[in-house]
């Protein structure tokens, strides 16, 4: 990559004008001024990046792959009916083929908007875990696949919240997770990691959470859980256990640097001490929290308290897209208005959340998050030659406030070009889109749903 503006995200946060990145195999071997890099490295493939930005690939720390196919199935609804009447029943009818199709659709969308690493948080067995892992392997993205674990069919105090097609039992979910760790963890040249996807409080007993934590340590892997997403979560833990969300997590041994707590809207400031001490990550999902009216997480406050905060897009019914660039803008904006403070969460901090903090959250901080010698070559190239991106005064500001996923031109993951000139090389994008258009309505019909435009279709 030559003649680029390189946002390195290195320790000094250097931005190299007329910069170049040299890649060998799957690693960055050098980064600096184009003239210097050209004189030191020959490079078989040269990508001219004149007028373009090069930055580390974005890390989406909270994704539901299986929800791309049910995009727009539950707009403008409250969380419990949203989940109980639409999202879970629809996913509860999936065949492995549909799970795989949804994952492909989601991965294409993520790559096309600059995400190179994602954390899938709850993969039900019925979505076809092996098929999804194979799809991730083929398309070339880097991903954490978390197998869902539960031993009560509930959500907070709602005992009937999980419909039949989505109920799993503790023993089976644990066995399947361990089976998938043995089969897939570290596969695809270490692009695929398998984590424990513990379901939300109300779906697991305290002992089961403890077992999950113990096994995550044993297999040296991570855990992700939805925590304090809506007010009900907080009220449930208060009523049942007389604890705050993080007190409950500590009680269940679900604390540590290998845990991502998704949403964290209702994690109170009194919990910050536990979070900082145990070095867990909170994954902020602003679009989802806004759309479901869940509330505003204390993100600038958490960052000020020294807590690692990453960023996530969540899913097709709650966002409804998987575009981390749009997500960065939302994150940067909503806290300014909440705090009446335009200086809250500047663009640079948000980009750190989407790169370095995500790398730390996924336990890949030594390999990802910045463009530096020895790190993995997961990079994206943004085309700045666009009416909405000029003139360039501060490239980070342009990226966070003015760009969108459609500005991503080229994506390199693990040293391989996965998308070039917006064309995905490793998968047949047109075919996936066509199949998604055909299959989507079929899934709705199975549960008797007929979602149409609210305005008359002529
Ligand atoms: Zn979620």
Tab-separated table of C-alpha atoms and ligand atoms in Angstrom:
chain	number	residue	atom	x	y	z
A	1	UNK	CA	0.000	0.000	0.000
A	2	UNK	CA	1.629	3.196	-1.185
A	3	UNK	CA	0.922	6.937	-1.202
A	4	UNK	CA	-1.696	6.661	1.557
A	5	UNK	CA	-2.655	8.607	4.622
A	6	UNK	CA	-1.993	5.919	7.231
A	7	UNK	CA	-3.799	6.166	10.559
A	8	UNK	CA	-1.500	3.852	12.471
A	9	UNK	CA	-3.194	3.790	15.900
A	10	UNK	CA	0.293	3.152	17.291
A	11	UNK	CA	1.250	4.270	20.790
A	12	UNK	CA	1.893	7.833	19.627
A	13	UNK	CA	-1.203	7.745	17.366
A	14	UNK	CA	0.889	8.812	14.380
A	15	UNK	CA	-0.844	9.590	11.109
A	16	UNK	CA	1.597	9.195	8.232
A	17	UNK	CA	1.007	11.382	5.206
A	18	UNK	CA	2.247	9.912	1.921
A	19	UNK	CA	2.644	6.710	3.870
A	20	UNK	CA	3.066	3.081	2.959
A	21	UNK	CA	2.526	-0.284	4.620
A	22	UNK	CA	4.613	-3.316	3.692
A	23	UNK	CA	3.008	-6.706	4.197
A	24	UNK	CA	4.625	-10.118	4.048
A	25	UNK	CA	2.524	-13.229	4.513
A	26	UNK	CA	-0.127	-12.296	7.055
A	27	UNK	CA	1.939	-9.657	8.865
A	28	UNK	CA	2.804	-6.006	8.605
A	29	UNK	CA	6.579	-5.901	8.215
A	30	UNK	CA	7.024	-2.156	7.911
A	31	UNK	CA	5.150	1.121	7.950
A	32	UNK	CA	6.453	4.598	7.152
A	33	UNK	CA	6.862	7.181	4.415
A	34	UNK	CA	6.283	5.795	0.905
A	35	UNK	CA	9.755	6.747	-0.305
A	36	UNK	CA	11.455	4.919	2.538
A	37	UNK	CA	9.247	1.806	2.382
A	38	UNK	CA	9.704	1.608	-1.406
A	39	UNK	CA	13.467	1.719	-1.063
A	40	UNK	CA	13.501	-1.015	1.587
A	41	UNK	CA	10.884	-3.455	0.265
A	42	UNK	CA	10.169	-4.622	-3.248
A	43	UNK	CA	6.670	-5.989	-2.813
A	44	UNK	CA	5.053	-8.181	-5.467
A	45	UNK	CA	1.595	-6.623	-5.236
A	46	UNK	CA	1.449	-2.860	-5.023
A	47	UNK	CA	-1.737	-0.991	-4.191
A	48	UNK	CA	-1.695	2.690	-5.000
A	49	UNK	CA	-3.627	4.479	-2.281
A	50	UNK	CA	-3.386	8.046	-3.518
A	51	UNK	CA	-6.153	10.072	-1.909
A	52	UNK	CA	-7.048	7.149	0.321
A	53	UNK	CA	-6.920	6.431	4.021
A	54	UNK	CA	-5.418	3.230	5.403
A	55	UNK	CA	-6.336	2.176	8.911
A	56	UNK	CA	-6.581	-0.966	11.039
A	57	UNK	CA	-9.643	-3.091	10.319
A	58	UNK	CA	-12.563	-2.352	12.625
A	59	UNK	CA	-13.506	-4.756	15.422
A	60	UNK	CA	-17.234	-5.272	15.995
A	61	UNK	CA	-17.512	-6.740	19.489
A	62	UNK	CA	-21.214	-7.597	19.456
A	63	UNK	CA	-22.804	-9.250	16.441
A	64	UNK	CA	-25.660	-11.674	15.821
A	65	UNK	CA	-24.845	-13.386	12.526
A	66	UNK	CA	-28.192	-15.156	12.421
A	67	UNK	CA	-30.105	-11.889	12.552
A	68	UNK	CA	-29.044	-10.493	9.177
A	69	UNK	CA	-31.748	-12.586	7.526
A	70	UNK	CA	-34.437	-11.167	9.839
A	71	UNK	CA	-33.456	-7.548	9.291
A	72	UNK	CA	-36.443	-5.276	9.807
A	73	UNK	CA	-38.653	-8.009	11.300
A	74	UNK	CA	-39.504	-6.067	14.468
A	75	UNK	CA	-39.191	-2.328	14.053
A	76	UNK	CA	-40.537	0.103	16.634
A	77	UNK	CA	-41.321	-2.517	19.307
A	78	UNK	CA	-40.363	-2.930	23.006
A	79	UNK	CA	-37.602	-5.425	23.848
A	80	UNK	CA	-39.625	-8.234	25.425
A	81	UNK	CA	-42.295	-8.564	22.652
A	82	UNK	CA	-39.555	-7.809	20.123
A	83	UNK	CA	-37.615	-10.792	21.435
A	84	UNK	CA	-40.440	-13.135	22.463
A	85	UNK	CA	-42.864	-12.599	19.561
A	86	UNK	CA	-40.559	-11.881	16.643
A	87	UNK	CA	-36.789	-12.375	16.899
A	88	UNK	CA	-36.610	-15.631	18.854
A	89	UNK	CA	-39.556	-17.408	17.126
A	90	UNK	CA	-38.148	-16.498	13.702
A	91	UNK	CA	-34.661	-17.713	14.571
A	92	UNK	CA	-36.290	-20.697	16.230
A	93	UNK	CA	-37.390	-21.993	12.836
A	94	UNK	CA	-33.976	-21.733	11.187
A	95	UNK	CA	-32.448	-24.643	9.382
A	96	UNK	CA	-28.636	-24.837	9.267
A	97	UNK	CA	-28.805	-23.702	5.624
A	98	UNK	CA	-30.602	-20.521	6.681
A	99	UNK	CA	-28.196	-19.924	9.556
A	100	UNK	CA	-25.326	-20.248	7.124
A	101	UNK	CA	-26.983	-17.915	4.602
A	102	UNK	CA	-27.599	-15.300	7.280
A	103	UNK	CA	-23.965	-15.555	8.424
A	104	UNK	CA	-22.720	-15.097	4.858
A	105	UNK	CA	-24.958	-12.082	4.334
A	106	UNK	CA	-23.762	-10.584	7.603
A	107	UNK	CA	-20.067	-11.228	6.896
A	108	UNK	CA	-20.363	-9.612	3.456
A	109	UNK	CA	-22.020	-6.562	4.975
A	110	UNK	CA	-19.358	-6.328	7.685
A	111	UNK	CA	-16.459	-6.628	5.244
A	112	UNK	CA	-18.024	-4.067	2.912
A	113	UNK	CA	-18.208	-1.572	5.771
A	114	UNK	CA	-14.714	-2.150	7.140
A	115	UNK	CA	-15.129	-4.739	9.881
A	116	UNK	CA	-12.320	-7.284	9.803
A	117	UNK	CA	-12.929	-8.938	13.195
A	118	UNK	CA	-16.256	-9.631	14.872
A	119	UNK	CA	-17.599	-11.276	18.004
A	120	UNK	CA	-20.709	-13.356	17.412
A	121	UNK	CA	-22.373	-13.533	20.787
A	122	UNK	CA	-25.008	-16.285	20.747
A	123	UNK	CA	-24.872	-19.054	18.172
A	124	UNK	CA	-27.692	-21.504	18.700
A	125	UNK	CA	-26.954	-25.025	17.592
A	126	UNK	CA	-29.873	-25.031	15.171
A	127	UNK	CA	-28.245	-22.283	13.052
A	128	UNK	CA	-25.649	-24.836	12.002
A	129	UNK	CA	-22.481	-24.048	13.923
A	130	UNK	CA	-20.171	-26.040	11.652
A	131	UNK	CA	-21.672	-24.564	8.481
A	132	UNK	CA	-21.246	-21.035	9.863
A	133	UNK	CA	-17.646	-21.692	10.884
A	134	UNK	CA	-16.955	-23.022	7.378
A	135	UNK	CA	-18.561	-19.904	5.849
A	136	UNK	CA	-16.327	-17.677	8.006
A	137	UNK	CA	-13.308	-19.756	7.030
A	138	UNK	CA	-14.104	-19.392	3.316
A	139	UNK	CA	-14.965	-15.713	3.235
A	140	UNK	CA	-11.745	-14.847	5.053
A	141	UNK	CA	-12.998	-12.623	7.877
A	142	UNK	CA	-11.668	-12.989	11.450
A	143	UNK	CA	-14.263	-13.962	13.994
A	144	UNK	CA	-15.037	-15.068	17.501
A	145	UNK	CA	-17.930	-17.525	17.378
A	146	UNK	CA	-19.642	-17.923	20.733
A	147	UNK	CA	-21.868	-20.907	21.303
A	148	UNK	CA	-25.005	-20.055	23.265
A	149	UNK	CA	-25.295	-21.598	26.743
A	150	UNK	CA	-28.383	-21.703	28.953
A	151	UNK	CA	-30.104	-23.983	31.456
A	152	UNK	CA	-33.387	-22.116	32.121
A	153	UNK	CA	-35.767	-21.100	29.295
A	154	UNK	CA	-36.202	-17.571	30.679
A	155	UNK	CA	-35.152	-13.970	30.271
A	156	UNK	CA	-34.851	-11.979	33.502
A	157	UNK	CA	-38.162	-12.559	35.331
A	158	UNK	CA	-39.977	-13.635	32.129
A	159	UNK	CA	-40.065	-17.386	32.551
A	160	UNK	CA	-41.678	-18.089	29.179
A	161	UNK	CA	-39.529	-15.711	27.149
A	162	UNK	CA	-37.649	-18.307	25.135
A	163	UNK	CA	-39.829	-20.145	22.611
A	164	UNK	CA	-39.606	-23.860	22.010
A	165	UNK	CA	-37.378	-23.735	18.941
A	166	UNK	CA	-34.765	-21.779	20.868
A	167	UNK	CA	-34.673	-23.698	24.149
A	168	UNK	CA	-31.437	-25.572	24.821
A	169	UNK	CA	-30.366	-27.457	27.939
A	170	UNK	CA	-27.316	-26.842	30.065
A	171	UNK	CA	-25.575	-30.146	29.629
A	172	UNK	CA	-25.987	-30.141	25.849
A	173	UNK	CA	-24.930	-26.522	25.367
A	174	UNK	CA	-21.818	-27.100	27.458
A	175	UNK	CA	-20.923	-30.280	25.572
A	176	UNK	CA	-21.465	-28.595	22.184
A	177	UNK	CA	-19.373	-25.562	23.140
A	178	UNK	CA	-16.458	-27.738	24.220
A	179	UNK	CA	-16.851	-29.846	21.072
A	180	UNK	CA	-16.688	-26.689	18.919
A	181	UNK	CA	-13.657	-25.377	20.823
A	182	UNK	CA	-11.850	-28.640	20.120
A	183	UNK	CA	-12.891	-28.576	16.491
A	184	UNK	CA	-12.607	-24.909	15.511
A	185	UNK	CA	-10.639	-22.846	18.033
A	186	UNK	CA	-7.525	-21.538	16.260
A	187	UNK	CA	-8.592	-22.895	12.877
A	188	UNK	CA	-8.373	-21.002	9.555
A	189	UNK	CA	-4.844	-19.855	10.402
A	190	UNK	CA	-6.079	-18.734	13.822
A	191	UNK	CA	-8.794	-16.509	12.315
A	192	UNK	CA	-11.548	-18.430	14.121
A	193	UNK	CA	-11.819	-18.449	17.899
A	194	UNK	CA	-14.571	-20.142	19.862
A	195	UNK	CA	-15.970	-18.522	22.995
A	196	UNK	CA	-18.687	-19.236	25.534
A	197	UNK	CA	-21.892	-17.306	24.721
A	198	UNK	CA	-23.637	-17.254	28.087
A	199	UNK	CA	-27.266	-16.198	27.898
A	200	UNK	CA	-28.603	-13.217	29.848
A	201	UNK	CA	-29.350	-13.518	33.601
A	202	UNK	CA	-32.624	-15.380	33.975
A	203	UNK	CA	-31.500	-18.065	31.496
A	204	UNK	CA	-28.644	-19.570	33.547
A	205	UNK	CA	-28.300	-20.635	37.176
A	206	UNK	CA	-25.464	-19.268	39.292
A	207	UNK	CA	-23.770	-22.671	39.282
A	208	UNK	CA	-24.019	-22.865	35.518
A	209	UNK	CA	-22.359	-19.452	35.116
A	210	UNK	CA	-19.586	-20.669	37.424
A	211	UNK	CA	-19.127	-23.750	35.297
A	212	UNK	CA	-18.938	-21.602	32.144
A	213	UNK	CA	-16.302	-19.386	33.720
A	214	UNK	CA	-14.253	-22.342	34.903
A	215	UNK	CA	-14.316	-23.928	31.464
A	216	UNK	CA	-13.404	-20.664	29.716
A	217	UNK	CA	-10.315	-20.515	31.916
A	218	UNK	CA	-9.547	-24.165	31.339
A	219	UNK	CA	-9.705	-23.812	27.544
A	220	UNK	CA	-7.996	-20.372	27.633
A	221	UNK	CA	-10.820	-18.682	25.801
A	222	UNK	CA	-13.408	-15.951	26.360
A	223	UNK	CA	-17.001	-15.395	27.398
A	224	UNK	CA	-19.572	-12.928	26.183
A	225	UNK	CA	-22.893	-12.113	27.772
A	226	UNK	CA	-25.652	-9.508	27.373
A	227	UNK	CA	-25.553	-7.585	30.646
A	228	UNK	CA	-27.759	-4.756	31.848
A	229	UNK	CA	-29.219	-4.161	28.411
A	230	UNK	CA	-32.626	-2.983	29.629
A	231	UNK	CA	-33.953	-1.734	32.959
A	232	UNK	CA	-35.708	-5.074	33.542
A	233	UNK	CA	-32.281	-6.736	33.796
A	234	UNK	CA	-31.291	-4.473	36.667
A	235	UNK	CA	-34.661	-4.847	38.427
A	236	UNK	CA	-34.528	-8.635	38.116
A	237	UNK	CA	-31.074	-8.900	39.699
A	238	UNK	CA	-32.045	-6.470	42.457
A	239	UNK	CA	-35.196	-8.392	43.272
A	240	UNK	CA	-33.851	-11.947	42.981
A	241	UNK	CA	-30.306	-11.511	44.264
A	242	UNK	CA	-30.174	-8.025	45.812
A	243	UNK	CA	-27.213	-7.306	43.589
A	244	UNK	CA	-26.178	-4.940	40.814
A	245	UNK	CA	-25.230	-6.478	37.434
A	246	UNK	CA	-21.484	-6.546	38.150
A	247	UNK	CA	-21.994	-7.714	41.743
A	248	UNK	CA	-23.977	-10.585	40.295
A	249	UNK	CA	-21.273	-11.313	37.717
A	250	UNK	CA	-18.648	-11.388	40.473
A	251	UNK	CA	-20.918	-13.657	42.523
A	252	UNK	CA	-21.066	-16.020	39.501
A	253	UNK	CA	-17.300	-15.842	38.937
A	254	UNK	CA	-18.081	-14.249	35.565
A	255	UNK	CA	-15.376	-11.591	35.810
A	256	UNK	CA	-12.008	-11.225	34.124
A	257	UNK	CA	-10.173	-9.774	31.117
A	258	UNK	CA	-11.607	-12.507	28.884
A	259	UNK	CA	-15.217	-11.333	29.238
A	260	UNK	CA	-17.226	-8.962	27.042
A	261	UNK	CA	-20.393	-7.573	28.617
A	262	UNK	CA	-22.635	-6.436	25.778
A	263	UNK	CA	-24.688	-3.232	26.098
A	264	UNK	CA	-24.104	-2.384	29.777
A	265	UNK	CA	-26.771	0.334	29.613
A	266	UNK	CA	-27.886	-0.419	33.160
A	267	UNK	CA	-24.482	-0.994	34.702
A	268	UNK	CA	-24.459	1.674	37.433
A	269	UNK	CA	-21.367	3.765	38.313
A	270	UNK	CA	-21.076	1.826	41.586
A	271	UNK	CA	-20.116	-1.191	39.424
A	272	UNK	CA	-17.230	0.567	37.682
A	273	UNK	CA	-14.735	-0.446	40.366
A	274	UNK	CA	-15.397	-4.151	39.796
A	275	UNK	CA	-15.138	-3.698	36.031
A	276	UNK	CA	-11.859	-1.828	36.207
A	277	UNK	CA	-10.305	-4.194	38.715
A	278	UNK	CA	-11.313	-7.339	36.846
A	279	UNK	CA	-10.435	-5.778	33.443
A	280	UNK	CA	-13.530	-6.896	31.574
A	281	UNK	CA	-14.833	-5.084	28.483
A	282	UNK	CA	-18.150	-3.337	28.023
A	283	UNK	CA	-19.361	-3.399	24.436
A	284	UNK	CA	-21.333	-0.274	23.617
A	285	UNK	CA	-24.142	-0.760	21.067
A	286	UNK	CA	-25.571	2.739	20.571
A	287	UNK	CA	-27.884	2.085	17.606
A	288	UNK	CA	-29.507	-0.906	19.269
A	289	UNK	CA	-29.899	0.921	22.587
A	290	UNK	CA	-31.508	3.877	20.849
A	291	UNK	CA	-33.829	1.834	18.644
A	292	UNK	CA	-35.099	-0.339	21.496
A	293	UNK	CA	-35.211	2.722	23.769
A	294	UNK	CA	-33.061	0.831	26.278
A	295	UNK	CA	-31.383	3.976	27.578
A	296	UNK	CA	-27.925	5.533	27.494
A	297	UNK	CA	-24.928	3.623	28.799
A	298	UNK	CA	-22.425	5.627	30.867
A	299	UNK	CA	-19.734	5.335	28.198
A	300	UNK	CA	-17.570	8.452	28.682
A	301	UNK	CA	-17.832	7.842	32.439
A	302	UNK	CA	-16.669	4.230	32.020
A	303	UNK	CA	-13.734	5.310	29.838
A	304	UNK	CA	-12.786	7.941	32.405
A	305	UNK	CA	-12.875	5.257	35.083
A	306	UNK	CA	-10.314	3.243	33.098
A	307	UNK	CA	-12.700	0.582	31.800
A	308	UNK	CA	-12.130	-0.960	28.372
A	309	UNK	CA	-15.103	-0.044	26.174
A	310	UNK	CA	-15.482	-1.474	22.682
A	311	UNK	CA	-18.175	-0.972	20.062
A	312	UNK	CA	-20.761	-3.275	18.481
A	313	UNK	CA	-23.573	-3.198	15.913
A	314	UNK	CA	-25.739	-5.933	17.517
A	315	UNK	CA	-28.210	-7.297	14.941
A	316	UNK	CA	-30.547	-7.005	11.988
A	317	UNK	CA	-33.740	-6.354	13.996
A	318	UNK	CA	-32.135	-3.946	16.502
A	319	UNK	CA	-29.841	-1.769	14.414
A	320	UNK	CA	-30.701	-2.711	11.487
A	321	UNK	CA	-27.289	-2.787	9.860
A	322	UNK	CA	-23.784	-3.982	10.595
A	323	UNK	CA	-21.856	-0.836	9.669
A	324	UNK	CA	-19.240	0.095	12.277
A	325	UNK	CA	-18.536	3.465	10.667
A	326	UNK	CA	-22.135	4.531	11.181
A	327	UNK	CA	-21.960	3.070	14.686
A	328	UNK	CA	-18.895	5.171	15.493
A	329	UNK	CA	-20.766	8.332	14.562
A	330	UNK	CA	-23.737	7.441	16.753
A	331	UNK	CA	-21.462	6.634	19.689
A	332	UNK	CA	-19.692	9.953	19.301
A	333	UNK	CA	-22.925	11.937	19.070
A	334	UNK	CA	-25.369	10.534	21.605
A	335	UNK	CA	-23.200	11.110	24.661
A	336	UNK	CA	-22.566	14.714	23.730
A	337	UNK	CA	-26.310	15.382	23.817
A	338	UNK	CA	-26.886	13.292	26.937
A	339	UNK	CA	-24.215	15.162	28.873
A	340	UNK	CA	-24.807	18.553	27.193
A	341	UNK	CA	-21.092	18.385	26.499
A	342	UNK	CA	-19.847	18.612	22.902
A	343	UNK	CA	-16.377	17.655	24.107
A	344	UNK	CA	-17.562	14.236	25.319
A	345	UNK	CA	-16.323	11.233	23.321
A	346	UNK	CA	-14.268	12.890	20.577
A	347	UNK	CA	-13.839	11.181	17.202
A	348	UNK	CA	-10.372	9.910	18.138
A	349	UNK	CA	-11.685	8.153	21.264
A	350	UNK	CA	-14.429	6.475	19.269
A	351	UNK	CA	-11.911	5.201	16.711
A	352	UNK	CA	-9.869	3.767	19.584
A	353	UNK	CA	-12.985	1.966	20.786
A	354	UNK	CA	-13.506	0.456	17.313
A	355	UNK	CA	-9.883	-0.672	16.914
A	356	UNK	CA	-7.531	-0.901	19.916
A	357	UNK	CA	-10.210	-1.483	22.550
A	358	UNK	CA	-11.863	-4.105	20.342
A	359	UNK	CA	-8.527	-5.847	19.880
A	360	UNK	CA	-8.042	-5.942	23.659
A	361	UNK	CA	-11.595	-7.196	24.185
A	362	UNK	CA	-11.112	-10.075	21.753
A	363	UNK	CA	-7.789	-11.050	23.365
A	364	UNK	CA	-5.968	-10.133	20.155
A	365	UNK	CA	-4.311	-6.929	21.438
A	366	UNK	CA	-0.808	-8.134	20.558
A	367	UNK	CA	-1.878	-8.935	16.997
A	368	UNK	CA	-4.593	-6.428	16.069
A	369	UNK	CA	-5.878	-2.903	16.607
A	370	UNK	CA	-3.016	-0.897	15.085
A	371	UNK	CA	-0.756	-0.859	12.041
A	372	UNK	CA	2.652	-1.692	13.436
A	373	UNK	CA	5.557	-3.894	12.516
A	374	UNK	CA	4.858	-7.471	13.571
A	375	UNK	CA	1.099	-7.123	13.903
A	376	UNK	CA	-1.333	-9.013	11.687
A	377	UNK	CA	-2.195	-7.419	8.359
A	378	UNK	CA	-5.898	-6.659	8.915
A	379	UNK	CA	-6.305	-3.309	7.177
A	380	UNK	CA	-8.928	-1.300	5.397
A	381	UNK	CA	-8.622	1.339	2.711
A	382	UNK	CA	-11.109	4.197	2.613
A	383	UNK	CA	-11.700	6.240	-0.494
A	384	UNK	CA	-11.643	9.900	0.509
A	385	UNK	CA	-12.189	11.226	-3.017
A	386	UNK	CA	-15.864	11.810	-2.492
A	387	UNK	CA	-18.003	14.923	-2.219
A	388	UNK	CA	-18.919	14.116	1.391
A	389	UNK	CA	-15.309	13.555	2.486
A	390	UNK	CA	-13.485	16.635	1.250
A	391	UNK	CA	-11.720	18.803	2.125
A	392	UNK	CA	-9.697	16.760	4.586
A	393	UNK	CA	-8.699	18.709	7.642
A	394	UNK	CA	-8.664	15.943	10.209
A	395	UNK	CA	-8.903	12.457	8.605
A	396	UNK	CA	-10.196	10.905	11.845
A	397	UNK	CA	-12.992	13.440	12.077
A	398	UNK	CA	-13.914	12.796	8.443
A	399	UNK	CA	-13.985	9.065	9.053
A	400	UNK	CA	-16.147	9.210	12.188
A	401	UNK	CA	-18.460	12.100	11.363
A	402	UNK	CA	-18.717	12.152	7.565
A	403	UNK	CA	-17.984	8.675	6.195
A	404	UNK	CA	-20.116	5.542	6.041
A	405	UNK	CA	-19.441	1.892	5.300
A	406	UNK	CA	-19.893	2.477	1.580
A	407	UNK	CA	-16.649	4.452	1.521
A	408	UNK	CA	-14.570	1.348	2.285
A	409	UNK	CA	-12.774	0.488	-0.936
A	410	UNK	CA	-10.471	-2.409	-0.110
A	411	UNK	CA	-10.203	-4.851	2.796
A	412	UNK	CA	-7.200	-6.972	3.715
A	413	UNK	CA	-7.522	-9.646	6.378
A	414	UNK	CA	-4.680	-11.887	7.517
A	415	UNK	CA	-2.588	-10.482	4.652
A	416	UNK	CA	-5.126	-11.463	1.989
A	417	UNK	CA	-7.174	-9.126	-0.167
A	418	UNK	CA	-10.791	-10.001	0.671
A	419	UNK	CA	-12.435	-7.032	-1.055
A	420	UNK	CA	-10.973	-4.864	-3.810
A	421	UNK	CA	-12.665	-1.841	-5.352
A	422	UNK	CA	-15.781	-2.871	-3.323
A	423	UNK	CA	-15.885	-6.303	-4.921
A	424	UNK	CA	-15.801	-9.239	-2.516
A	425	UNK	CA	-13.320	-11.746	-3.876
A	426	UNK	CA	-13.946	-14.749	-1.650
A	427	UNK	CA	-17.724	-15.157	-1.942
A	428	UNK	CA	-20.421	-14.740	-4.593
A	429	UNK	CA	-22.115	-11.651	-3.229
A	430	UNK	CA	-24.897	-11.472	-5.827
A	431	UNK	CA	-25.930	-15.054	-5.163
A	432	UNK	CA	-26.039	-14.504	-1.384
A	433	UNK	CA	-28.165	-11.366	-1.812
A	434	UNK	CA	-30.578	-13.118	-4.157
A	435	UNK	CA	-30.969	-16.092	-1.820
A	436	UNK	CA	-31.543	-13.795	1.161
A	437	UNK	CA	-34.297	-12.003	-0.753
A	438	UNK	CA	-35.945	-15.324	-1.572
A	439	UNK	CA	-35.583	-17.014	1.821
A	440	UNK	CA	-36.426	-14.066	4.132
A	441	UNK	CA	-40.195	-14.059	3.487
A	442	UNK	CA	-40.329	-17.875	3.792
A	443	UNK	CA	-38.978	-17.680	7.352
A	444	UNK	CA	-41.664	-15.111	8.267
A	445	UNK	CA	-44.451	-17.290	6.875
A	446	UNK	CA	-43.467	-20.207	9.108
A	447	UNK	CA	-44.523	-18.278	12.210
A	448	UNK	CA	-47.481	-16.656	10.477
A	449	UNK	CA	-45.855	-13.246	10.131
A	450	UNK	CA	-46.596	-11.014	7.216
A	451	UNK	CA	-44.520	-7.884	7.660
A	452	UNK	CA	-45.310	-5.324	5.039
A	453	UNK	CA	-44.856	-1.681	4.396
A	454	UNK	CA	-47.020	0.367	6.764
A	455	UNK	CA	-47.858	2.549	3.845
A	456	UNK	CA	-49.989	1.220	0.978
A	457	UNK	CA	-48.041	-0.775	-1.551
A	458	UNK	CA	-49.352	-0.127	-5.026
B	1	LIG	ZN1	-27.225	-8.744	21.250
